[in-house]
């Protein structure tokens, strides 16, 4: 190679004519453009040239390539923009979220490769477009600053950070040795999963480690149901309900509208039966020990200690099955006959469900009753569970094995047994005897901290996977982002242990897809099916076939005897019942701020759980809300705070699980009380013989809705106005007088001293309708709103100050039976009201009139819009808002960690610290770029998801311009088709409670609902003209009208004038 | 200085006018005695002590404001239903106090109430300082303090005007106008006295400082003529403002639709309450001041008694307003309105309500008795209690109405934080600091006007009875 100094050699291309000329000007230009190194390039020799080229090669990544032990699957940004995709535009990808072994289809919204929101997948039978609050919130888990970011290893005494390389070098040797011994002493503990890929790995594991044992552990799994149905049918099945066909739903402590693997379908179908415009309505009867979401929606509800329910079910079953052997009952409540009569009357159109707390005996009776009444096949059908592919054991066996020293290697795929395993198993103690314990977890949690190895797990949005839904439908979980912290999924870890040839998640899932799809190989049809499945989120035709099965009789005597004995209450003392935390489930969502701050639908409690005790029992025990008590049962005791909760069965206390986590997560630390130490493997759901003694201490509970004793001024005031605020009547009253809701309205609200704001030039009139009859209060909408609109969490100390930021809240009220004037029976409420409340977007908005800086104004579409930039924060608007839906940023909530401290410095935020770090950058990745993040000192509120409205407008108008001129000229306005715009709350709702649309279109759903005879304006008498209307709730109690006083007398109807004012 | 024997000028004798200035027969001694407050080489110890305490409290206020601005409004106890807490309570409280000064100086001036002359100067000063304290609170209570100027109609590049339908904007105008007019009125009235101080100044600095503010006053007939015209005009201008400012402040509440706020009685009720609290504050300041500075000859028992009578009247008006509110709530048949008032009296804030009623309605009733009206200690205690009661009146109006309005789900309870309390105490510090500096450095009584109500000022004194009928020593 000739010297580069030799100017004449080999240059055949010129960058410009000046270069050709090689003028001094060009030389200076070169220096200006490449200041560093320009001279070298121009003048240096071959050695330097090679040096620079070598460094360039290294920097270009040649040297970085080949270091990984597993093939890298890259989720890459587009180098070339594919057609139909624009930077900054959101894309949606179908994936799934698996909870408790049941997959729900989701659509993940992604902005430039950054997932920001999860919606339901309309094509997935487990979702049909709706989501649970857990699904909504799980996007925040992806960006949880407390996620584990690297593996950890416990070396002598100390736990240190480790690398995946270290794990690889350890595991290869370790599992090779295990493999040669056939897997003796190798146990695997997994969360419940129905992933065919994991099942494939299980099968592989069995062949490689024949002596290995697989344990599935879910603290809230309905194992009693599985057991009871196995007894009933002789094979393992799961029930799939279709409540849309049910005229009568009977629940024996099943919280089917709140905590159930198939909750979205159950809830939707229940709500479908609550549309009285079809002439009739379903009826739901609930027997339960504590007030659940389902119980709050029951038409008739009986509170009964969980231990006594089996006897009741046996009584009902004996009447239905005509089986006298079920009747060794000493005495039973009168309503057993009522329930039986109701069920018989609704034969073939009824559905009976039992909750996980009820023993297998009850589930068996339920199956038998459903069978005998002809409900099976219509409202309930059964699908076969997969056969186990490996030797399985229970967590009890594992604990015994650990204690005996027989567990040498324990691999835990997710889960947190050191926290949530039954207390009597002493899991943590047993774990210390295990030689090598490995825990794959998303957080370095209680269990991880006791293990030899902690491996960080990837979030479902980061890895390939697959799972089946409740009805067996197969879906693929596809990643949207490269693992943020290089985590691994369970299936990848298993494949690595199995020394699989291709341990990449994608290959594993593709293989199992192949198997499920039945094509067997990479045939011609493979690729389109795979792509279709990825696109739609479900594999068509993969839903499990329903079985027509008959229940077996006989052998019920033992169960009946046990039930009768329990009914007698030989246990003595108080009865504890354990329930899932509505917000945190079994505790796995405890570090999710949205869920921690999500008020419990019934107690309205945030950031904590409590011992729920009924008013009469609390009186007997001499405790009240906020008192600290010591709960003792089975030799263990826990100190916790009491919350007096109406609807709790007398003599029982309800303990919500999932709180009191101890792994130092910044959200969950100090939140609530851990009741798992009271939960024993022989009394997983309720335990008799407990005692509760006050300790004398007190505790602040962050309820978002204050409790006013019914005999206080506030309580009486509430009782007096409830019939106006929350209108309800029986279905009979409604059928008799469909306009009953208007009876309480005053007329002539249309009169005004001045010309009201006209919206003549408006193209649209946005409005919303909320059906109180279909709302279960599940709160998925609240989290959806929070995720969509970048709503901060504020922490318990701010909730105690009443500063929670939810734009959408669900108010909960009780109505009690008046026993004598001014005296109420507060032990059991007559009705529980749930009222979702957003900004009502008043046409005559009181907030707008009082803002001195015009920061809240009206759009021509009728939206009450908030101009954050203009707001100076006088807060007058909120004072004048009768609905109190406005939220004020008292602090820079996104820059501070939620706080729990109380006391003098309660108001002291760690603002200065955070100012320097500028908040957590990880958390900020979740923000919806379409929505402003508000600073402190600014008022905010529901916008009807104005970003979605604008997106739809832009899209429609872009299409409009392409239309022929004649068509454009003929049209009066640019119509956005009804249903195009769905606010986040409405989208999440399985029950179709919230309907949004254009009131200018008389055919839109919302227009029709506004015209519905059940619709009323909340506080309409203030003449604020809300754009949101409620559909009154109807009850279908066996007793008939619950509130006759609401519908007698009154102020006379004034519907005409009332209507006119909104025309 | 001359010593005088105690004279009871509270006796109402229709045959004689009671003297309004005791112990003086000539203008020179009046000037001497009043200027002594400014000219004594060392002010009394009490002045130093109170100034130190007040200045410390005022510094605490500055610290609190700094903390507030750096951290956020959340350092206060305001919450979601109770978006307005202490700051607005304090605002209305201070504006109310700022009422008495202009009422005394303008309205009593127009009504030729000569007894006003001894108290109008420091009552006006009190007004100015109270309005300063009041004006501060809406400014700092907003979420983004640095944008407070958006409340003013300033032409700007955003082409945005304030929203004129908002009572908060009316407040800006009402309080701003009131402050400006009161300040001018106060200052104009002070010019002859400033000139006196200038003329008597014994240091260069004083001479120049007072000289600048005395505006070249010579005391010529032409000056006096112009001065008195201007003073009369300003009095006429200030008079409607006395009524308007608190009416407008009451619109903050009355114009809203909150039960307990949305009440047509608010404007007169607020004005009466403001006069009530203003007079109580004048008493609270005057009683110690006349003791410490030896001004008993000017602020006589008759002055105090007159003010006590006004406190009795306005207190009863306020009490009447309380009962009217209840009657109207009952009479309206309106669910929320009725609840708001029952809740005030018997709900979670009943304690505040009954403090208010006791202090504002019951306690002033002792002034039906002359013994009480002329007892220094009793009237001082009553004036303090009225101040407490009037603060609680604002607390009751602002907080109880907000805490429990329409939807029971959103009901809350307001608890102040230590920042709230320290800010409130600090505002007293600011007020007292300004007031103490005023006493020391500005003419505390209107010398020229006091002289005008003395018998010596009457050129036709011989046509009247001699003033010694009350036992006063006659001097020639």
PDB file of N, CA and C in Angstrom, chain A residues 164-198:
ATOM      1  N   UNK A 164     -25.663 -12.839  35.057  1.00  0.00           N
ATOM      2  CA  UNK A 164     -26.237 -14.030  34.426  1.00  0.00           C
ATOM      3  C   UNK A 164     -25.137 -14.991  34.019  1.00  0.00           C
ATOM      4  N   UNK A 165     -23.968 -14.467  33.717  1.00  0.00           N
ATOM      5  CA  UNK A 165     -22.854 -15.352  33.365  1.00  0.00           C
ATOM      6  C   UNK A 165     -22.485 -16.242  34.534  1.00  0.00           C
ATOM      7  N   UNK A 166     -22.451 -15.619  35.717  1.00  0.00           N
ATOM      8  CA  UNK A 166     -22.149 -16.416  36.905  1.00  0.00           C
ATOM      9  C   UNK A 166     -23.181 -17.503  37.096  1.00  0.00           C
ATOM     10  N   UNK A 167     -24.449 -17.095  36.888  1.00  0.00           N
ATOM     11  CA  UNK A 167     -25.526 -18.081  37.012  1.00  0.00           C
ATOM     12  C   UNK A 167     -25.318 -19.200  36.010  1.00  0.00           C
ATOM     13  N   UNK A 168     -24.988 -18.842  34.773  1.00  0.00           N
ATOM     14  CA  UNK A 168     -24.828 -19.867  33.741  1.00  0.00           C
ATOM     15  C   UNK A 168     -23.738 -20.846  34.128  1.00  0.00           C
ATOM     16  N   UNK A 169     -22.629 -20.290  34.563  1.00  0.00           N
ATOM     17  CA  UNK A 169     -21.520 -21.216  34.856  1.00  0.00           C
ATOM     18  C   UNK A 169     -21.861 -22.084  36.056  1.00  0.00           C
ATOM     19  N   UNK A 170     -22.631 -21.490  37.021  1.00  0.00           N
ATOM     20  CA  UNK A 170     -23.044 -22.313  38.150  1.00  0.00           C
ATOM     21  C   UNK A 170     -24.049 -23.366  37.718  1.00  0.00           C
ATOM     22  N   UNK A 171     -25.052 -22.951  36.965  1.00  0.00           N
ATOM     23  CA  UNK A 171     -26.183 -23.836  36.712  1.00  0.00           C
ATOM     24  C   UNK A 171     -25.803 -24.980  35.794  1.00  0.00           C
ATOM     25  N   UNK A 172     -24.912 -24.723  34.855  1.00  0.00           N
ATOM     26  CA  UNK A 172     -24.549 -25.811  33.936  1.00  0.00           C
ATOM     27  C   UNK A 172     -23.986 -26.982  34.734  1.00  0.00           C
ATOM     28  N   UNK A 173     -23.066 -26.675  35.607  1.00  0.00           N
ATOM     29  CA  UNK A 173     -22.458 -27.755  36.406  1.00  0.00           C
ATOM     30  C   UNK A 173     -23.465 -28.368  37.352  1.00  0.00           C
ATOM     31  N   UNK A 174     -24.220 -27.491  38.004  1.00  0.00           N
ATOM     32  CA  UNK A 174     -25.142 -27.949  39.029  1.00  0.00           C
ATOM     33  C   UNK A 174     -26.196 -28.875  38.443  1.00  0.00           C
ATOM     34  N   UNK A 175     -26.799 -28.452  37.354  1.00  0.00           N
ATOM     35  CA  UNK A 175     -27.884 -29.272  36.805  1.00  0.00           C
ATOM     36  C   UNK A 175     -27.355 -30.470  36.042  1.00  0.00           C
ATOM     37  N   UNK A 176     -26.148 -30.379  35.538  1.00  0.00           N
ATOM     38  CA  UNK A 176     -25.541 -31.577  34.952  1.00  0.00           C
ATOM     39  C   UNK A 176     -25.401 -32.653  36.016  1.00  0.00           C
ATOM     40  N   UNK A 177     -24.944 -32.229  37.207  1.00  0.00           N
ATOM     41  CA  UNK A 177     -24.779 -33.182  38.295  1.00  0.00           C
ATOM     42  C   UNK A 177     -26.129 -33.757  38.692  1.00  0.00           C
ATOM     43  N   UNK A 178     -27.136 -32.871  38.764  1.00  0.00           N
ATOM     44  CA  UNK A 178     -28.484 -33.317  39.130  1.00  0.00           C
ATOM     45  C   UNK A 178     -29.030 -34.294  38.097  1.00  0.00           C
ATOM     46  N   UNK A 179     -28.744 -33.979  36.848  1.00  0.00           N
ATOM     47  CA  UNK A 179     -29.246 -34.809  35.754  1.00  0.00           C
ATOM     48  C   UNK A 179     -28.692 -36.213  35.872  1.00  0.00           C
ATOM     49  N   UNK A 180     -27.446 -36.285  36.251  1.00  0.00           N
ATOM     50  CA  UNK A 180     -26.829 -37.609  36.335  1.00  0.00           C
ATOM     51  C   UNK A 180     -27.419 -38.386  37.502  1.00  0.00           C
ATOM     52  N   UNK A 181     -27.940 -37.669  38.507  1.00  0.00           N
ATOM     53  CA  UNK A 181     -28.555 -38.390  39.622  1.00  0.00           C
ATOM     54  C   UNK A 181     -30.055 -38.556  39.416  1.00  0.00           C
ATOM     55  N   UNK A 182     -30.547 -38.240  38.231  1.00  0.00           N
ATOM     56  CA  UNK A 182     -31.963 -38.418  37.927  1.00  0.00           C
ATOM     57  C   UNK A 182     -32.850 -37.367  38.563  1.00  0.00           C
ATOM     58  N   UNK A 183     -32.259 -36.330  39.101  1.00  0.00           N
ATOM     59  CA  UNK A 183     -33.068 -35.252  39.664  1.00  0.00           C
ATOM     60  C   UNK A 183     -33.551 -35.547  41.067  1.00  0.00           C
ATOM     61  N   UNK A 184     -32.868 -36.419  41.769  1.00  0.00           N
ATOM     62  CA  UNK A 184     -33.279 -36.706  43.148  1.00  0.00           C
ATOM     63  C   UNK A 184     -33.078 -35.449  43.994  1.00  0.00           C
ATOM     64  N   UNK A 185     -34.112 -35.130  44.789  1.00  0.00           N
ATOM     65  CA  UNK A 185     -34.025 -33.940  45.640  1.00  0.00           C
ATOM     66  C   UNK A 185     -34.227 -32.648  44.888  1.00  0.00           C
ATOM     67  N   UNK A 186     -34.671 -32.725  43.634  1.00  0.00           N
ATOM     68  CA  UNK A 186     -34.917 -31.535  42.818  1.00  0.00           C
ATOM     69  C   UNK A 186     -36.414 -31.252  42.843  1.00  0.00           C
ATOM     70  N   UNK A 187     -36.761 -30.118  43.403  1.00  0.00           N
ATOM     71  CA  UNK A 187     -38.169 -29.717  43.464  1.00  0.00           C
ATOM     72  C   UNK A 187     -38.328 -28.397  42.721  1.00  0.00           C
ATOM     73  N   UNK A 188     -39.475 -28.287  42.097  1.00  0.00           N
ATOM     74  CA  UNK A 188     -39.774 -27.027  41.413  1.00  0.00           C
ATOM     75  C   UNK A 188     -41.091 -26.505  41.980  1.00  0.00           C
ATOM     76  N   UNK A 189     -41.066 -25.268  42.393  1.00  0.00           N
ATOM     77  CA  UNK A 189     -42.292 -24.628  42.878  1.00  0.00           C
ATOM     78  C   UNK A 189     -42.656 -23.550  41.881  1.00  0.00           C
ATOM     79  N   UNK A 190     -43.866 -23.647  41.360  1.00  0.00           N
ATOM     80  CA  UNK A 190     -44.243 -22.690  40.314  1.00  0.00           C
ATOM     81  C   UNK A 190     -45.552 -22.021  40.677  1.00  0.00           C
ATOM     82  N   UNK A 191     -45.749 -20.834  40.138  1.00  0.00           N
ATOM     83  CA  UNK A 191     -47.074 -20.234  40.183  1.00  0.00           C
ATOM     84  C   UNK A 191     -47.966 -21.036  39.263  1.00  0.00           C
ATOM     85  N   UNK A 192     -49.251 -20.922  39.490  1.00  0.00           N
ATOM     86  CA  UNK A 192     -50.157 -21.608  38.579  1.00  0.00           C
ATOM     87  C   UNK A 192     -49.941 -21.050  37.181  1.00  0.00           C
ATOM     88  N   UNK A 193     -49.895 -21.929  36.200  1.00  0.00           N
ATOM     89  CA  UNK A 193     -49.746 -21.454  34.827  1.00  0.00           C
ATOM     90  C   UNK A 193     -50.392 -22.462  33.903  1.00  0.00           C
ATOM     91  N   UNK A 194     -50.925 -21.977  32.813  1.00  0.00           N
ATOM     92  CA  UNK A 194     -51.430 -22.894  31.790  1.00  0.00           C
ATOM     93  C   UNK A 194     -50.739 -22.557  30.480  1.00  0.00           C
ATOM     94  N   UNK A 195     -49.448 -22.464  30.574  1.00  0.00           N
ATOM     95  CA  UNK A 195     -48.685 -22.154  29.384  1.00  0.00           C
ATOM     96  C   UNK A 195     -48.227 -23.446  28.722  1.00  0.00           C
ATOM     97  N   UNK A 196     -48.647 -23.697  27.490  1.00  0.00           N
ATOM     98  CA  UNK A 196     -48.185 -24.907  26.790  1.00  0.00           C
ATOM     99  C   UNK A 196     -46.668 -24.950  26.676  1.00  0.00           C
ATOM    100  N   UNK A 197     -46.024 -23.810  26.592  1.00  0.00           N
ATOM    101  CA  UNK A 197     -44.565 -23.825  26.509  1.00  0.00           C
ATOM    102  C   UNK A 197     -43.969 -24.340  27.807  1.00  0.00           C
ATOM    103  N   UNK A 198     -44.522 -23.922  28.912  1.00  0.00           N
ATOM    104  CA  UNK A 198     -44.010 -24.411  30.189  1.00  0.00           C
ATOM    105  C   UNK A 198     -44.354 -25.878  30.341  1.00  0.00           C
TER     106      UNK A 198
END
